[in-house]
XYZ file of C-alpha atoms in Angstrom:
113
model
C 11.250 131.799 -137.075
C 10.611 133.757 -133.756
C 7.315 131.478 -133.110
C 9.805 128.424 -133.213
C 11.391 128.829 -129.507
C 9.112 129.201 -126.459
C 10.707 132.037 -124.768
C 10.337 130.605 -121.311
C 11.735 127.480 -122.305
C 14.327 127.724 -124.814
C 15.423 124.151 -125.825
C 19.139 125.205 -125.620
C 21.447 127.586 -124.017
C 22.414 129.061 -127.466
C 18.692 129.820 -127.856
C 18.648 132.376 -124.576
C 19.691 135.386 -126.766
C 17.940 134.452 -129.791
C 16.860 138.097 -130.784
C 13.612 137.214 -132.407
C 12.444 134.632 -130.283
C 13.503 136.091 -126.704
C 13.255 139.806 -127.375
C 10.509 140.619 -130.302
C 8.006 137.808 -128.902
C 8.591 138.767 -125.378
C 7.623 142.400 -126.338
C 4.494 141.064 -128.169
C 3.836 139.532 -124.777
C 4.213 143.015 -122.987
C 2.026 144.624 -125.564
C -0.789 142.000 -125.245
C -0.716 142.550 -121.713
C -1.138 146.235 -122.140
C -4.084 145.828 -124.554
C -5.655 143.220 -122.415
C -5.358 145.093 -118.802
C -5.464 148.662 -120.077
C -2.814 151.230 -119.537
C -3.429 152.119 -115.822
C -3.211 148.360 -114.787
C -0.503 147.442 -117.095
C 1.807 150.337 -115.585
C 0.675 149.605 -112.188
C 1.913 145.567 -112.967
C 5.192 146.788 -114.058
C 6.070 149.368 -111.389
C 5.040 146.566 -108.958
C 7.332 143.860 -110.729
C 10.312 146.463 -110.996
C 9.794 147.371 -107.342
C 9.855 143.730 -106.020
C 12.591 142.934 -107.937
C 14.705 145.674 -107.856
C 18.574 144.831 -107.906
C 17.437 141.138 -108.154
C 16.456 138.301 -110.106
C 12.750 137.407 -111.050
C 11.393 134.262 -112.474
C 8.508 133.670 -115.203
C 6.549 131.972 -112.711
C 6.824 135.012 -110.257
C 5.695 137.424 -113.228
C 2.678 135.143 -114.446
C 1.808 135.192 -110.478
C 1.841 139.006 -110.359
C -0.399 139.353 -113.369
C -2.618 136.736 -112.133
C -2.895 138.758 -108.795
C -3.926 141.969 -110.292
C -6.577 140.568 -112.415
C -7.721 137.393 -110.425
C -10.944 137.075 -111.687
C -9.504 136.235 -115.318
C -6.547 133.828 -113.716
C -7.531 131.013 -115.796
C -7.665 133.029 -119.086
C -3.951 134.503 -118.120
C -2.659 130.811 -117.774
C -3.968 129.875 -121.170
C -2.207 133.330 -122.367
C 1.256 132.850 -121.080
C 0.949 128.990 -121.969
C 0.497 130.036 -125.758
C 2.884 132.822 -125.909
C 5.776 132.147 -123.678
C 5.670 128.193 -123.239
C 4.643 126.593 -126.534
C 7.067 126.543 -129.539
C 5.126 126.681 -133.198
C 6.644 125.232 -136.500
C 5.484 125.648 -139.627
C 3.582 128.779 -141.533
C 2.308 131.289 -139.237
C -0.213 132.304 -141.619
C -1.791 128.622 -141.456
C -2.150 129.152 -137.742
C 1.091 128.020 -136.353
C 1.165 130.847 -133.548
C -0.874 131.781 -130.608
C -4.393 131.437 -131.405
C -5.287 133.673 -127.933
C -4.842 137.311 -128.655
C -5.872 140.409 -126.886
C -9.088 140.740 -129.219
C -10.345 137.622 -128.144
C -9.013 137.282 -124.633
C -11.941 137.326 -123.080
C -13.931 135.108 -125.400
C -11.340 132.532 -126.263
C -12.552 128.912 -125.429
C -10.284 127.928 -123.036
C -9.286 123.945 -123.377
């Protein structure tokens, strides 16, 4: 059921702490980023994020901007990746395709809308 709630756009305050939607799906996004960027660049992005937001809050938009700044030649691809993984809720059977279609495996070849 974690596909039903978009982590960056939960439908209600009660959904903010939905363990599956927020934490599992969020972890999947981080792992996807690591696979796409590579270990070294991923660690660098995460270090920059933590350094820039030490003892403070950051927004999803700021995080996405940081990733795009680290990989500017694929900014449009990152926009689509985060749209599918963070901003889109999916209903129905994931086996039937009701989940993000852009993955680390097809990140560079996925046909952008």
